[in-house]
Coordinates of C-alpha atoms in Angstrom, one line a residue:
M648 CA 21.4 30.9 -89.5
K649 CA 23.0 30.0 -86.4
K650 CA 23.3 33.4 -84.8
L651 CA 19.4 34.1 -86.2
L652 CA 18.1 30.7 -84.3
L653 CA 20.3 31.9 -81.2
I654 CA 19.0 35.4 -81.3
S655 CA 15.5 34.0 -81.9
L656 CA 15.7 31.6 -78.5
L657 CA 17.2 34.4 -76.5
F658 CA 14.0 36.8 -77.4
L659 CA 12.0 33.9 -76.4
S660 CA 13.5 33.3 -72.8
V661 CA 13.6 37.2 -72.3
N662 CA 9.7 38.0 -73.5
C663 CA 8.3 34.8 -72.3
V664 CA 7.6 32.7 -68.8
A665 CA 7.0 29.4 -68.1
Q666 CA 3.0 28.6 -68.8
T667 CA 0.7 25.5 -69.2
T668 CA -1.2 25.3 -71.9
A669 CA -4.5 23.8 -72.3
Q670 CA -4.1 22.2 -75.3
P671 CA -0.5 21.7 -76.3
F672 CA -0.8 18.5 -78.6
L673 CA -3.0 18.4 -81.8
F674 CA -3.9 14.5 -81.8
N675 CA -4.0 13.9 -77.9
V676 CA -6.4 15.6 -75.6
N677 CA -5.3 16.2 -72.2
T678 CA -7.6 16.8 -69.3
L679 CA -7.5 20.3 -67.2
T680 CA -6.9 20.8 -63.5
G681 CA -8.0 23.1 -60.7
D682 CA -4.7 25.0 -61.3
K683 CA -6.0 26.3 -64.3
P684 CA -9.7 26.5 -64.7
Y685 CA -10.0 28.0 -68.0
W686 CA -12.6 28.1 -70.6
N687 CA -10.7 27.8 -73.9
L688 CA -12.1 28.4 -77.1
Q689 CA -10.0 26.8 -80.1
Y690 CA -9.9 26.9 -83.8
S691 CA -7.8 24.6 -85.9
G692 CA -7.2 24.3 -89.6
S693 CA -5.7 21.0 -91.5
Y694 CA -4.4 20.3 -94.8
G695 CA -3.8 16.9 -96.2
E696 CA -3.2 14.9 -99.3
R697 CA -5.0 11.3 -99.6
A698 CA -6.0 11.9 -95.8
T699 CA -9.5 12.3 -95.2
G700 CA -11.1 12.4 -91.6
Q701 CA -11.5 15.2 -89.0
F702 CA -8.0 16.2 -88.3
G703 CA -6.8 15.1 -92.0
Y704 CA -9.2 16.2 -94.6
D705 CA -8.3 15.6 -98.0
G706 CA -8.1 19.4 -98.8
L707 CA -8.7 22.5 -96.3
G708 CA -10.1 21.1 -93.0
Q709 CA -11.6 23.8 -90.5
Q710 CA -12.5 22.9 -86.8
F711 CA -13.8 25.1 -83.9
G712 CA -13.7 23.9 -80.1
L713 CA -14.5 24.2 -76.8
K714 CA -12.2 23.1 -73.7
S715 CA -13.2 23.8 -70.0
Y716 CA -12.4 22.7 -66.6
L717 CA -16.1 21.9 -65.0
G718 CA -14.5 21.2 -61.2
N719 CA -14.0 18.3 -59.3
R720 CA -11.1 17.1 -61.9
F721 CA -14.2 17.0 -64.9
T722 CA -12.9 18.3 -68.2
L723 CA -15.5 19.1 -71.0
Y724 CA -13.9 19.3 -74.7
A725 CA -16.3 19.6 -77.8
T726 CA -15.8 20.3 -81.4
A727 CA -17.4 20.9 -84.7
A728 CA -15.5 20.3 -87.9
V729 CA -16.4 21.9 -91.4
G730 CA -14.4 20.3 -94.4
F731 CA -13.8 21.5 -97.9
A732 CA -12.9 19.0 -100.1
N733 CA -10.5 19.0 -102.9
G734 CA -13.0 17.4 -105.4
G735 CA -15.6 20.2 -104.0
G736 CA -18.4 19.9 -101.4
V737 CA -18.5 20.8 -97.9
S738 CA -19.2 18.6 -94.9
S739 CA -19.5 18.9 -91.1
A740 CA -18.9 16.7 -88.1
Q741 CA -19.4 17.1 -84.4
Q742 CA -18.3 15.6 -80.9
A743 CA -18.5 16.1 -77.3
E744 CA -17.1 14.6 -74.2
V745 CA -16.6 14.7 -70.6
L746 CA -13.5 13.4 -69.0
R747 CA -12.7 12.7 -65.4
D748 CA -9.1 12.5 -63.5
F749 CA -9.1 9.6 -61.3
I750 CA -5.6 9.9 -60.5
G751 CA -3.8 13.2 -59.9
G752 CA -5.9 15.9 -61.5
K753 CA -5.8 18.7 -58.6
K754 CA -2.4 20.2 -59.9
A755 CA -0.9 21.0 -63.1
E756 CA 2.5 19.4 -62.8
G757 CA 2.7 15.5 -62.2
F758 CA 0.6 12.5 -63.4
R759 CA -2.5 12.4 -64.3
L760 CA -5.1 9.3 -65.4
G761 CA -8.5 10.0 -66.5
A762 CA -11.4 8.5 -68.3
G763 CA -14.5 9.6 -70.1
L764 CA -17.6 9.5 -72.5
G765 CA -19.0 11.3 -75.3
A766 CA -20.9 10.8 -78.5
S767 CA -20.2 12.0 -82.1
R768 CA -22.0 12.6 -85.6
D769 CA -19.4 12.1 -88.6
W770 CA -19.4 13.5 -92.0
S771 CA -22.0 10.8 -93.1
N772 CA -24.1 11.5 -90.5
V773 CA -23.6 8.3 -88.6
K774 CA -23.8 8.7 -84.7
S775 CA -21.4 7.0 -82.3
A776 CA -20.6 6.8 -78.6
I777 CA -17.4 7.1 -77.7
S778 CA -15.2 6.5 -74.6
R779 CA -11.4 7.6 -73.9
I780 CA -8.7 7.0 -71.6
A781 CA -6.1 9.9 -71.4
L782 CA -3.2 10.1 -69.6
S783 CA -0.2 12.8 -69.2
F784 CA 2.8 13.7 -67.3
D785 CA 4.0 17.5 -66.9
Q786 CA 7.0 18.8 -65.5
Q787 CA 8.8 22.3 -65.9
K788 CA 11.2 20.8 -68.8
W789 CA 8.9 18.5 -70.5
R790 CA 5.7 16.9 -70.9
A791 CA 3.9 13.9 -72.4
A792 CA 0.3 12.5 -73.0
G793 CA -1.3 9.5 -74.5
N794 CA -4.8 8.8 -75.4
L795 CA -6.8 5.1 -75.8
R796 CA -10.3 6.0 -77.7
F797 CA -13.0 3.2 -78.4
E798 CA -15.8 4.0 -80.6
K799 CA -19.2 2.4 -81.0
A800 CA -21.1 3.7 -84.3
F801 CA -24.7 2.7 -84.6
D802 CA -24.4 1.6 -88.4
S803 CA -24.7 -2.1 -89.4
S804 CA -22.0 -1.5 -91.9
R805 CA -19.3 -0.1 -89.3
D806 CA -17.1 -2.1 -87.3
K807 CA -18.5 -3.4 -83.7
L808 CA -15.8 -1.5 -82.0
D809 CA -12.9 1.0 -83.3
F810 CA -9.6 1.5 -81.7
I811 CA -7.4 4.5 -81.7
S812 CA -4.5 5.5 -79.9
S813 CA -2.1 8.5 -79.8
L814 CA 1.2 9.4 -78.0
G815 CA 2.8 13.0 -77.6
F816 CA 6.0 14.0 -75.9
Q817 CA 7.6 17.7 -76.1
Y818 CA 10.6 19.2 -74.3
R819 CA 11.0 22.8 -73.3
L820 CA 13.5 24.6 -75.7
A821 CA 12.7 28.2 -74.1
P822 CA 10.4 29.2 -71.3
A823 CA 7.5 29.5 -73.6
L824 CA 8.5 27.1 -76.6
F825 CA 8.0 23.1 -76.7
L826 CA 9.3 20.9 -79.3
G827 CA 8.8 17.0 -79.8
F828 CA 6.6 14.6 -81.9
E829 CA 3.1 13.0 -82.1
A830 CA 2.2 9.6 -83.1
V831 CA -1.1 8.5 -84.0
G832 CA -2.1 4.5 -84.3
Q833 CA -5.9 4.3 -85.8
D834 CA -8.6 1.5 -86.5
L835 CA -5.8 -1.1 -84.9
E836 CA -8.4 -3.8 -85.0
G837 CA -7.4 -4.0 -88.7
F838 CA -4.2 -5.8 -87.4
W839 CA -6.7 -8.8 -86.7
D840 CA -10.1 -8.0 -88.8
K841 CA -9.3 -8.2 -92.5
E842 CA -13.0 -6.5 -93.1
E843 CA -12.0 -3.7 -90.9
A844 CA -14.5 -0.8 -92.1
E845 CA -12.3 2.1 -92.3
G846 CA -10.1 0.4 -94.7
G847 CA -7.4 -0.7 -92.6
A848 CA -4.9 0.2 -89.6
K849 CA -3.0 3.7 -90.3
L850 CA 0.0 5.6 -88.5
M851 CA 1.3 8.9 -88.3
V852 CA 4.5 9.9 -86.7
G853 CA 5.7 13.5 -87.1
P854 CA 6.9 16.6 -85.2
S855 CA 5.1 18.9 -82.7
I856 CA 5.4 22.5 -81.9
N857 CA 3.6 24.5 -79.1
L858 CA 4.2 28.2 -78.4
K859 CA 2.7 30.3 -75.4
P860 CA 3.8 33.9 -75.1
Q861 CA 3.9 35.9 -71.9
N862 CA 0.9 37.1 -70.3
S863 CA -0.9 36.3 -73.6
R864 CA -4.5 34.5 -73.6
L865 CA -3.4 32.8 -76.7
S866 CA -1.3 29.9 -77.6
F867 CA -0.2 28.1 -80.7
S868 CA 0.5 24.7 -81.8
I869 CA 1.5 22.8 -85.1
A870 CA 2.0 19.1 -85.8
G871 CA 1.7 16.6 -88.6
G872 CA 3.5 14.0 -90.9
P873 CA 3.4 11.0 -93.4
V874 CA 0.3 9.0 -93.1
F875 CA 0.4 5.6 -94.3
Y876 CA -1.3 1.9 -93.9
A877 CA 0.0 -0.5 -91.6
T878 CA -2.7 -3.0 -92.7
R879 CA -5.3 -3.3 -95.8
S880 CA -8.8 -4.1 -96.1
N881 CA -11.0 -4.5 -99.3
I882 CA -13.7 -2.3 -97.8
I883 CA -14.1 1.5 -98.7
P884 CA -13.1 3.6 -95.9
S885 CA -16.2 5.2 -94.4
E886 CA -16.5 8.8 -93.2
A887 CA -15.9 8.1 -89.7
I888 CA -14.6 11.0 -87.4
R889 CA -10.8 10.2 -87.3
E890 CA -7.4 11.6 -86.3
L891 CA -6.4 10.2 -89.6
G892 CA -8.0 8.7 -92.6
A893 CA -6.6 7.7 -96.2
S894 CA -7.6 6.1 -99.4
A895 CA -3.6 6.0 -100.2
N896 CA -0.4 6.8 -98.4
G897 CA -0.4 10.5 -98.0
Y898 CA 0.2 13.5 -95.3
S899 CA -1.7 15.5 -92.8
L900 CA -0.9 18.8 -91.3
R901 CA -2.7 20.6 -88.6
A902 CA -2.3 23.9 -86.7
L903 CA -4.1 25.3 -83.8
I904 CA -4.7 28.3 -82.1
N905 CA -6.2 28.3 -78.4
F906 CA -7.8 31.3 -76.8
E907 CA -8.2 31.3 -72.9
L908 CA -11.8 33.1 -72.5
Y909 CA -11.9 32.9 -68.9
K910 CA -9.2 32.8 -66.1

């Protein structure tokens, strides 16, 4: 087993080179830079048990995405998701955001801090205004990213404002292979609001892997882990777009393929 692992790492070292990735994390959105002004097409699939939501559908979830560098440190990020529930039925959800780096953003390496605005339509056809603060730090040996997202749903049954945070870290094991973790804190207003509309605050921590072969337009990511409630409310969870969602403690696993359409 040790010999097989050593051979695999050696193969990656010989056949892959150090390259940046448009979307290395699955639960953190990073901004793009002028170093890599790609148009990126993304496809991701997810599976979850007792974990509903855009990235943790209770059953099989499918998501298609577009990510692009628009120039002047602007990044476009848009997704359309389709869910096939374990109990039957098909649902869809969409969202789009434009983010701009205010610190950094001219080179792929180094610290970047950006913010942006967007809109979404969730699984139950409720529209929302969203904003996101995104930070990232990229080096040759490691990278980290974090997001703080705010959401205002235009529906009287929803929370006045929702808070979602996430954090990711990856370390380079081989020129094209990164390994690390991602953590998500969702509906954090549940810590002070007993009537939180999505059922309470939820957390997830799990491993994260990213691979980008040499001279390839494709890159691959996978992440997931256990989903559990940190707080509980007596409200039946809504169908808002969420990285996590759950009617009980469960788990979520998600994989993504990114294709660089234009270089």
